[in-house]
Amino acid sequence: LNEVLHVTDRGVLRIAGLAAFSGLRALYLEGNAVEDIEGLEGCPDLRCLYLARNAIEEAGPGLAPLARLTTLDLSSNLPEGAALAGLAGLRELRTLSLEHNRLARRADLEPLAALPVLEALDVSNNRIDDPAACALVQSLPLKWLRFLGNPVVRATAGYRKVFLAAMHATLESLDDHPAFEADKRCALAWAQGGVEAERAERQRIRDEEAAKLGNEFIVVHLTSHSHPVLYQEAHYMKNHSAEELAAQFS
């Protein structure tokens, strides 16, 4: 009971009166006039907090009781400078939206490094113009990132390649576009050796795909002829080249 509460676009000025919602899991307070994050002490089980489009200037100590929070939306508010210091205690936070705010420098984003399981981050359409801030974001083990709309993007040659190369180990989506493994390999080659290295890597990928198609053709061919070894040794065939398989079953 009372696990989800919607109070959207109601002109709310303060977060209060939640004593009857001790089991609250998700609170939607978008589009109000809230200035401070407060009044959540009685909601220790809160997992999702949506505060977009308010007038919040600081992610302050009011977040401290929410140790189990996994999703926080502070987009379209007023944070700038050291406003994110209160995030440091959110050890279970996985998804954080900070789009359309006033974040600009590396120091503004430093608290993000203290979030050990953060995997989805939206800092698009801020005022980030500091390459050091980019380096901090790239150091986070994110799977999903939105970063477009910041001044530093326009100033960074090969922006997408730079981010894919720096975050190739974990990133799965950048600015709402999938970060395919082939794209990350090419971006990493470009970062290490320029355009020629990228071209060489693309050719390697094409060669690998051609070899894979060759293996798949042989498997299909053998299947169609009901070759008994195919069913007994399928794992063997997957790990050998087309030439090796053709020689064995000719």
PDB file of C-alpha atoms in Angstrom:
ATOM      1  CA  LEU A   1       0.000   0.000   0.000  1.00  0.00           C
ATOM      2  CA  ASN A   2       1.041   3.588  -0.687  1.00  0.00           C
ATOM      3  CA  GLU A   3       4.189   2.532  -2.550  1.00  0.00           C
ATOM      4  CA  VAL A   4       3.770   5.058  -5.399  1.00  0.00           C
ATOM      5  CA  LEU A   5       2.710   8.680  -5.043  1.00  0.00           C
ATOM      6  CA  HIS A   6       2.073  11.123  -7.909  1.00  0.00           C
ATOM      7  CA  VAL A   7       2.037  14.838  -7.037  1.00  0.00           C
ATOM      8  CA  THR A   8       2.912  16.342 -10.423  1.00  0.00           C
ATOM      9  CA  ASP A   9       2.185  19.926 -11.507  1.00  0.00           C
ATOM     10  CA  ARG A  10       0.331  20.790  -8.293  1.00  0.00           C
ATOM     11  CA  GLY A  11       2.192  23.941  -7.230  1.00  0.00           C
ATOM     12  CA  VAL A  12       3.859  22.188  -4.292  1.00  0.00           C
ATOM     13  CA  LEU A  13       6.319  24.451  -2.433  1.00  0.00           C
ATOM     14  CA  ARG A  14       7.667  22.026   0.198  1.00  0.00           C
ATOM     15  CA  ILE A  15       8.005  18.273   0.558  1.00  0.00           C
ATOM     16  CA  ALA A  16       6.018  17.470   3.680  1.00  0.00           C
ATOM     17  CA  GLY A  17       3.188  15.352   5.071  1.00  0.00           C
ATOM     18  CA  LEU A  18       4.613  11.977   4.082  1.00  0.00           C
ATOM     19  CA  ALA A  19       4.221  10.317   7.496  1.00  0.00           C
ATOM     20  CA  ALA A  20       1.502   8.039   6.131  1.00  0.00           C
ATOM     21  CA  PHE A  21       3.771   6.871   3.306  1.00  0.00           C
ATOM     22  CA  SER A  22       6.514   5.052   5.210  1.00  0.00           C
ATOM     23  CA  GLY A  23       6.514   2.261   2.617  1.00  0.00           C
ATOM     24  CA  LEU A  24       6.838   4.645  -0.326  1.00  0.00           C
ATOM     25  CA  ARG A  25       8.960   3.294  -3.184  1.00  0.00           C
ATOM     26  CA  ALA A  26       8.439   5.914  -5.900  1.00  0.00           C
ATOM     27  CA  LEU A  27       7.639   9.623  -5.524  1.00  0.00           C
ATOM     28  CA  TYR A  28       6.741  11.792  -8.533  1.00  0.00           C
ATOM     29  CA  LEU A  29       7.007  15.530  -7.775  1.00  0.00           C
ATOM     30  CA  GLU A  30       7.771  16.956 -11.220  1.00  0.00           C
ATOM     31  CA  GLY A  31       6.654  20.399 -12.269  1.00  0.00           C
ATOM     32  CA  ASN A  32       6.234  22.001  -8.878  1.00  0.00           C
ATOM     33  CA  ALA A  33       8.008  24.862  -7.072  1.00  0.00           C
ATOM     34  CA  VAL A  34      10.062  22.849  -4.585  1.00  0.00           C
ATOM     35  CA  GLU A  35      13.293  24.618  -3.597  1.00  0.00           C
ATOM     36  CA  ASP A  36      14.756  22.187  -1.057  1.00  0.00           C
ATOM     37  CA  ILE A  37      14.971  18.416  -0.824  1.00  0.00           C
ATOM     38  CA  GLU A  38      13.574  17.778   2.626  1.00  0.00           C
ATOM     39  CA  GLY A  39      10.839  15.955   4.498  1.00  0.00           C
ATOM     40  CA  LEU A  40      11.864  12.480   3.287  1.00  0.00           C
ATOM     41  CA  GLU A  41      13.132  11.109   6.605  1.00  0.00           C
ATOM     42  CA  GLY A  42      10.096   8.857   6.959  1.00  0.00           C
ATOM     43  CA  CYS A  43      10.592   7.198   3.560  1.00  0.00           C
ATOM     44  CA  PRO A  44      13.679   4.994   4.026  1.00  0.00           C
ATOM     45  CA  ASP A  45      12.508   2.494   1.398  1.00  0.00           C
ATOM     46  CA  LEU A  46      12.241   5.076  -1.384  1.00  0.00           C
ATOM     47  CA  ARG A  47      13.810   3.756  -4.591  1.00  0.00           C
ATOM     48  CA  CYS A  48      12.800   6.342  -7.203  1.00  0.00           C
ATOM     49  CA  LEU A  49      12.566  10.119  -6.729  1.00  0.00           C
ATOM     50  CA  TYR A  50      11.462  12.348  -9.614  1.00  0.00           C
ATOM     51  CA  LEU A  51      12.012  16.072  -9.004  1.00  0.00           C
ATOM     52  CA  ALA A  52      12.336  17.444 -12.533  1.00  0.00           C
ATOM     53  CA  ARG A  53      11.141  20.967 -13.299  1.00  0.00           C
ATOM     54  CA  ASN A  54      11.306  22.412  -9.810  1.00  0.00           C
ATOM     55  CA  ALA A  55      13.478  25.204  -8.352  1.00  0.00           C
ATOM     56  CA  ILE A  56      15.984  23.066  -6.487  1.00  0.00           C
ATOM     57  CA  GLU A  57      19.411  24.645  -6.153  1.00  0.00           C
ATOM     58  CA  GLU A  58      21.185  21.929  -4.213  1.00  0.00           C
ATOM     59  CA  ALA A  59      21.157  18.148  -3.815  1.00  0.00           C
ATOM     60  CA  GLY A  60      21.765  18.633  -0.117  1.00  0.00           C
ATOM     61  CA  PRO A  61      21.533  16.709   3.154  1.00  0.00           C
ATOM     62  CA  GLY A  62      17.843  16.005   2.607  1.00  0.00           C
ATOM     63  CA  LEU A  63      18.908  13.029   0.477  1.00  0.00           C
ATOM     64  CA  ALA A  64      20.879  11.425   3.315  1.00  0.00           C
ATOM     65  CA  PRO A  65      18.005   9.243   4.614  1.00  0.00           C
ATOM     66  CA  LEU A  66      17.509   7.692   1.158  1.00  0.00           C
ATOM     67  CA  ALA A  67      20.271   5.099   1.303  1.00  0.00           C
ATOM     68  CA  ARG A  68      18.300   2.693  -0.910  1.00  0.00           C
ATOM     69  CA  LEU A  69      17.558   5.181  -3.699  1.00  0.00           C
ATOM     70  CA  THR A  70      18.327   3.786  -7.165  1.00  0.00           C
ATOM     71  CA  THR A  71      16.841   6.460  -9.478  1.00  0.00           C
ATOM     72  CA  LEU A  72      16.987  10.242  -9.091  1.00  0.00           C
ATOM     73  CA  ASP A  73      15.739  12.839 -11.563  1.00  0.00           C
ATOM     74  CA  LEU A  74      16.884  16.422 -10.929  1.00  0.00           C
ATOM     75  CA  SER A  75      16.604  17.648 -14.508  1.00  0.00           C
ATOM     76  CA  SER A  76      15.496  21.202 -15.254  1.00  0.00           C
ATOM     77  CA  ASN A  77      16.325  22.635 -11.857  1.00  0.00           C
ATOM     78  CA  LEU A  78      18.909  25.215 -10.781  1.00  0.00           C
ATOM     79  CA  PRO A  79      21.950  23.341  -9.437  1.00  0.00           C
ATOM     80  CA  GLU A  80      25.392  24.753 -10.135  1.00  0.00           C
ATOM     81  CA  GLY A  81      28.791  24.801  -8.487  1.00  0.00           C
ATOM     82  CA  ALA A  82      29.042  22.430  -5.525  1.00  0.00           C
ATOM     83  CA  ALA A  83      25.303  21.697  -5.589  1.00  0.00           C
ATOM     84  CA  LEU A  84      25.695  17.930  -6.004  1.00  0.00           C
ATOM     85  CA  ALA A  85      27.606  17.254  -2.793  1.00  0.00           C
ATOM     86  CA  GLY A  86      24.569  15.577  -1.246  1.00  0.00           C
ATOM     87  CA  LEU A  87      24.733  12.744  -3.769  1.00  0.00           C
ATOM     88  CA  ALA A  88      27.789  11.194  -2.149  1.00  0.00           C
ATOM     89  CA  GLY A  89      25.821   9.045   0.285  1.00  0.00           C
ATOM     90  CA  LEU A  90      23.613   7.418  -2.359  1.00  0.00           C
ATOM     91  CA  ARG A  91      25.588   4.182  -2.610  1.00  0.00           C
ATOM     92  CA  GLU A  92      22.854   2.316  -4.507  1.00  0.00           C
ATOM     93  CA  LEU A  93      22.073   5.022  -7.078  1.00  0.00           C
ATOM     94  CA  ARG A  94      22.119   3.581 -10.603  1.00  0.00           C
ATOM     95  CA  THR A  95      20.252   6.157 -12.711  1.00  0.00           C
ATOM     96  CA  LEU A  96      20.770   9.913 -12.438  1.00  0.00           C
ATOM     97  CA  SER A  97      19.272  12.635 -14.630  1.00  0.00           C
ATOM     98  CA  LEU A  98      20.786  16.113 -14.445  1.00  0.00           C
ATOM     99  CA  GLU A  99      19.886  17.482 -17.871  1.00  0.00           C
ATOM    100  CA  HIS A 100      19.044  21.157 -18.421  1.00  0.00           C
ATOM    101  CA  ASN A 101      20.879  22.515 -15.387  1.00  0.00           C
ATOM    102  CA  ARG A 102      23.855  24.845 -14.842  1.00  0.00           C
ATOM    103  CA  LEU A 103      26.683  22.381 -14.372  1.00  0.00           C
ATOM    104  CA  ALA A 104      29.884  23.589 -16.033  1.00  0.00           C
ATOM    105  CA  ARG A 105      33.178  22.498 -14.486  1.00  0.00           C
ATOM    106  CA  ARG A 106      34.847  19.301 -13.331  1.00  0.00           C
ATOM    107  CA  ALA A 107      34.385  20.359  -9.716  1.00  0.00           C
ATOM    108  CA  ASP A 108      30.617  20.478 -10.291  1.00  0.00           C
ATOM    109  CA  LEU A 109      30.638  16.797 -11.261  1.00  0.00           C
ATOM    110  CA  GLU A 110      33.129  15.436  -8.721  1.00  0.00           C
ATOM    111  CA  PRO A 111      30.418  13.900  -6.479  1.00  0.00           C
ATOM    112  CA  LEU A 112      29.516  11.528  -9.318  1.00  0.00           C
ATOM    113  CA  ALA A 113      32.784   9.672  -8.739  1.00  0.00           C
ATOM    114  CA  ALA A 114      31.515   8.652  -5.287  1.00  0.00           C
ATOM    115  CA  LEU A 115      28.551   6.715  -6.724  1.00  0.00           C
ATOM    116  CA  PRO A 116      29.882   3.143  -6.991  1.00  0.00           C
ATOM    117  CA  VAL A 117      27.065   1.540  -9.022  1.00  0.00           C
ATOM    118  CA  LEU A 118      25.997   4.457 -11.228  1.00  0.00           C
ATOM    119  CA  GLU A 119      25.379   3.109 -14.733  1.00  0.00           C
ATOM    120  CA  ALA A 120      23.026   5.595 -16.430  1.00  0.00           C
ATOM    121  CA  LEU A 121      23.746   9.337 -16.486  1.00  0.00           C
ATOM    122  CA  ASP A 122      22.122  12.256 -18.274  1.00  0.00           C
ATOM    123  CA  VAL A 123      24.067  15.534 -18.132  1.00  0.00           C
ATOM    124  CA  SER A 124      22.932  16.795 -21.526  1.00  0.00           C
ATOM    125  CA  ASN A 125      22.155  20.461 -22.134  1.00  0.00           C
ATOM    126  CA  ASN A 126      24.209  21.841 -19.284  1.00  0.00           C
ATOM    127  CA  ARG A 127      27.061  24.368 -19.536  1.00  0.00           C
ATOM    128  CA  ILE A 128      29.968  21.946 -19.473  1.00  0.00           C
ATOM    129  CA  ASP A 129      32.902  23.563 -21.271  1.00  0.00           C
ATOM    130  CA  ASP A 130      35.735  21.983 -19.325  1.00  0.00           C
ATOM    131  CA  PRO A 131      37.714  19.101 -20.924  1.00  0.00           C
ATOM    132  CA  ALA A 132      38.559  17.943 -17.405  1.00  0.00           C
ATOM    133  CA  ALA A 133      34.839  17.475 -16.770  1.00  0.00           C
ATOM    134  CA  CYS A 134      34.703  15.254 -19.855  1.00  0.00           C
ATOM    135  CA  ALA A 135      37.586  13.199 -18.489  1.00  0.00           C
ATOM    136  CA  LEU A 136      35.738  12.697 -15.212  1.00  0.00           C
ATOM    137  CA  VAL A 137      32.566  11.519 -16.979  1.00  0.00           C
ATOM    138  CA  GLN A 138      34.625   9.209 -19.190  1.00  0.00           C
ATOM    139  CA  SER A 139      36.181   7.630 -16.092  1.00  0.00           C
ATOM    140  CA  LEU A 140      32.798   6.471 -14.792  1.00  0.00           C
ATOM    141  CA  PRO A 141      31.813   2.838 -15.551  1.00  0.00           C
ATOM    142  CA  LEU A 142      28.605   3.890 -17.306  1.00  0.00           C
ATOM    143  CA  LYS A 143      26.453   1.804 -19.614  1.00  0.00           C
ATOM    144  CA  TRP A 144      24.216   4.661 -20.753  1.00  0.00           C
ATOM    145  CA  LEU A 145      25.181   8.318 -21.212  1.00  0.00           C
ATOM    146  CA  ARG A 146      23.578  11.455 -22.624  1.00  0.00           C
ATOM    147  CA  PHE A 147      26.033  14.343 -23.012  1.00  0.00           C
ATOM    148  CA  LEU A 148      24.930  16.331 -26.076  1.00  0.00           C
ATOM    149  CA  GLY A 149      24.035  19.998 -25.751  1.00  0.00           C
ATOM    150  CA  ASN A 150      27.124  21.011 -23.785  1.00  0.00           C
ATOM    151  CA  PRO A 151      29.553  23.603 -25.242  1.00  0.00           C
ATOM    152  CA  VAL A 152      32.486  21.200 -24.956  1.00  0.00           C
ATOM    153  CA  VAL A 153      30.849  18.849 -27.465  1.00  0.00           C
ATOM    154  CA  ARG A 154      31.154  21.376 -30.280  1.00  0.00           C
ATOM    155  CA  ALA A 155      34.742  22.065 -29.275  1.00  0.00           C
ATOM    156  CA  THR A 156      35.769  18.396 -29.306  1.00  0.00           C
ATOM    157  CA  ALA A 157      36.863  17.044 -32.685  1.00  0.00           C
ATOM    158  CA  GLY A 158      35.468  13.570 -33.215  1.00  0.00           C
ATOM    159  CA  TYR A 159      33.357  13.872 -30.069  1.00  0.00           C
ATOM    160  CA  ARG A 160      31.563  10.531 -30.431  1.00  0.00           C
ATOM    161  CA  LYS A 161      34.756   8.630 -31.229  1.00  0.00           C
ATOM    162  CA  VAL A 162      36.517  10.227 -28.267  1.00  0.00           C
ATOM    163  CA  PHE A 163      33.830   9.086 -25.845  1.00  0.00           C
ATOM    164  CA  LEU A 164      33.426   5.621 -27.353  1.00  0.00           C
ATOM    165  CA  ALA A 165      37.177   5.057 -27.158  1.00  0.00           C
ATOM    166  CA  ALA A 166      37.473   6.300 -23.597  1.00  0.00           C
ATOM    167  CA  MET A 167      34.454   4.313 -22.381  1.00  0.00           C
ATOM    168  CA  HIS A 168      34.707   1.248 -24.603  1.00  0.00           C
ATOM    169  CA  ALA A 169      34.843  -1.219 -21.708  1.00  0.00           C
ATOM    170  CA  THR A 170      31.312  -0.527 -20.415  1.00  0.00           C
ATOM    171  CA  LEU A 171      29.365   1.913 -22.605  1.00  0.00           C
ATOM    172  CA  GLU A 172      26.307   0.510 -24.415  1.00  0.00           C
ATOM    173  CA  SER A 173      24.531   3.711 -25.457  1.00  0.00           C
ATOM    174  CA  LEU A 174      25.713   7.284 -26.134  1.00  0.00           C
ATOM    175  CA  ASP A 175      23.240  10.099 -26.753  1.00  0.00           C
ATOM    176  CA  ASP A 176      20.399   7.648 -27.414  1.00  0.00           C
ATOM    177  CA  HIS A 177      22.375   5.716 -30.038  1.00  0.00           C
ATOM    178  CA  PRO A 178      23.712   2.193 -29.433  1.00  0.00           C
ATOM    179  CA  ALA A 179      27.443   1.871 -28.832  1.00  0.00           C
ATOM    180  CA  PHE A 180      28.073  -1.238 -30.935  1.00  0.00           C
ATOM    181  CA  GLU A 181      31.188  -3.267 -30.278  1.00  0.00           C
ATOM    182  CA  ALA A 182      32.471  -2.659 -33.824  1.00  0.00           C
ATOM    183  CA  ASP A 183      32.049   1.105 -33.417  1.00  0.00           C
ATOM    184  CA  LYS A 184      33.942   1.027 -30.119  1.00  0.00           C
ATOM    185  CA  ARG A 185      36.775  -0.981 -31.672  1.00  0.00           C
ATOM    186  CA  CYS A 186      37.076   1.496 -34.537  1.00  0.00           C
ATOM    187  CA  ALA A 187      36.934   4.473 -32.182  1.00  0.00           C
ATOM    188  CA  LEU A 188      39.664   2.965 -30.009  1.00  0.00           C
ATOM    189  CA  ALA A 189      41.847   2.335 -33.062  1.00  0.00           C
ATOM    190  CA  TRP A 190      41.276   5.932 -34.221  1.00  0.00           C
ATOM    191  CA  ALA A 191      42.235   7.266 -30.780  1.00  0.00           C
ATOM    192  CA  GLN A 192      45.420   5.211 -30.769  1.00  0.00           C
ATOM    193  CA  GLY A 193      46.546   5.548 -34.373  1.00  0.00           C
ATOM    194  CA  GLY A 194      44.399   8.010 -36.286  1.00  0.00           C
ATOM    195  CA  VAL A 195      42.398   7.528 -39.467  1.00  0.00           C
ATOM    196  CA  GLU A 196      44.665   4.846 -40.951  1.00  0.00           C
ATOM    197  CA  ALA A 197      44.424   2.721 -37.832  1.00  0.00           C
ATOM    198  CA  GLU A 198      40.652   3.105 -37.903  1.00  0.00           C
ATOM    199  CA  ARG A 199      40.503   1.962 -41.528  1.00  0.00           C
ATOM    200  CA  ALA A 200      42.659  -1.048 -40.747  1.00  0.00           C
ATOM    201  CA  GLU A 201      40.389  -1.982 -37.855  1.00  0.00           C
ATOM    202  CA  ARG A 202      37.302  -1.681 -40.036  1.00  0.00           C
ATOM    203  CA  GLN A 203      38.897  -4.043 -42.524  1.00  0.00           C
ATOM    204  CA  ARG A 204      39.684  -6.529 -39.753  1.00  0.00           C
ATOM    205  CA  ILE A 205      36.063  -6.411 -38.663  1.00  0.00           C
ATOM    206  CA  ARG A 206      34.899  -7.043 -42.244  1.00  0.00           C
ATOM    207  CA  ASP A 207      37.291  -9.984 -42.512  1.00  0.00           C
ATOM    208  CA  GLU A 208      36.031 -11.431 -39.220  1.00  0.00           C
ATOM    209  CA  GLU A 209      32.434 -11.101 -40.371  1.00  0.00           C
ATOM    210  CA  ALA A 210      33.243 -12.790 -43.684  1.00  0.00           C
ATOM    211  CA  ALA A 211      34.923 -15.680 -41.874  1.00  0.00           C
ATOM    212  CA  LYS A 212      31.942 -16.015 -39.555  1.00  0.00           C
ATOM    213  CA  LEU A 213      29.562 -16.144 -42.496  1.00  0.00           C
ATOM    214  CA  GLY A 214      31.747 -18.840 -44.020  1.00  0.00           C
ATOM    215  CA  ASN A 215      31.475 -20.943 -40.859  1.00  0.00           C
ATOM    216  CA  GLU A 216      27.733 -20.455 -40.729  1.00  0.00           C
ATOM    217  CA  PHE A 217      27.428 -21.596 -44.364  1.00  0.00           C
ATOM    218  CA  ILE A 218      29.279 -24.823 -43.588  1.00  0.00           C
ATOM    219  CA  VAL A 219      27.120 -25.475 -40.536  1.00  0.00           C
ATOM    220  CA  VAL A 220      23.944 -24.968 -42.575  1.00  0.00           C
ATOM    221  CA  HIS A 221      25.302 -27.193 -45.345  1.00  0.00           C
ATOM    222  CA  LEU A 222      26.129 -30.006 -42.937  1.00  0.00           C
ATOM    223  CA  THR A 223      22.788 -29.637 -41.188  1.00  0.00           C
ATOM    224  CA  SER A 224      20.949 -30.007 -44.454  1.00  0.00           C
ATOM    225  CA  HIS A 225      22.813 -33.290 -45.042  1.00  0.00           C
ATOM    226  CA  SER A 226      22.150 -34.548 -41.495  1.00  0.00           C
ATOM    227  CA  HIS A 227      25.819 -35.080 -40.800  1.00  0.00           C
ATOM    228  CA  PRO A 228      25.934 -36.974 -37.461  1.00  0.00           C
ATOM    229  CA  VAL A 229      29.106 -35.263 -36.264  1.00  0.00           C
ATOM    230  CA  LEU A 230      27.355 -31.892 -36.479  1.00  0.00           C
ATOM    231  CA  TYR A 231      24.990 -32.781 -33.680  1.00  0.00           C
ATOM    232  CA  GLN A 232      27.631 -34.447 -31.519  1.00  0.00           C
ATOM    233  CA  GLU A 233      30.333 -31.818 -31.921  1.00  0.00           C
ATOM    234  CA  ALA A 234      28.550 -28.502 -32.498  1.00  0.00           C
ATOM    235  CA  HIS A 235      30.761 -26.764 -29.970  1.00  0.00           C
ATOM    236  CA  TYR A 236      33.852 -27.921 -31.867  1.00  0.00           C
ATOM    237  CA  MET A 237      32.616 -26.427 -35.121  1.00  0.00           C
ATOM    238  CA  LYS A 238      31.917 -23.067 -33.547  1.00  0.00           C
ATOM    239  CA  ASN A 239      35.540 -22.752 -32.526  1.00  0.00           C
ATOM    240  CA  HIS A 240      37.261 -23.620 -35.786  1.00  0.00           C
ATOM    241  CA  SER A 241      37.720 -21.783 -39.028  1.00  0.00           C
ATOM    242  CA  ALA A 242      35.759 -22.446 -42.191  1.00  0.00           C
ATOM    243  CA  GLU A 243      38.856 -23.939 -43.797  1.00  0.00           C
ATOM    244  CA  GLU A 244      39.430 -26.372 -40.900  1.00  0.00           C
ATOM    245  CA  LEU A 245      35.845 -27.525 -40.943  1.00  0.00           C
ATOM    246  CA  ALA A 246      35.765 -27.935 -44.699  1.00  0.00           C
ATOM    247  CA  ALA A 247      38.903 -30.076 -44.578  1.00  0.00           C
ATOM    248  CA  GLN A 248      37.534 -32.267 -41.782  1.00  0.00           C
ATOM    249  CA  PHE A 249      34.178 -32.974 -43.400  1.00  0.00           C
ATOM    250  CA  SER A 250      35.165 -33.141 -47.061  1.00  0.00           C
TER     251      SER A 250
END
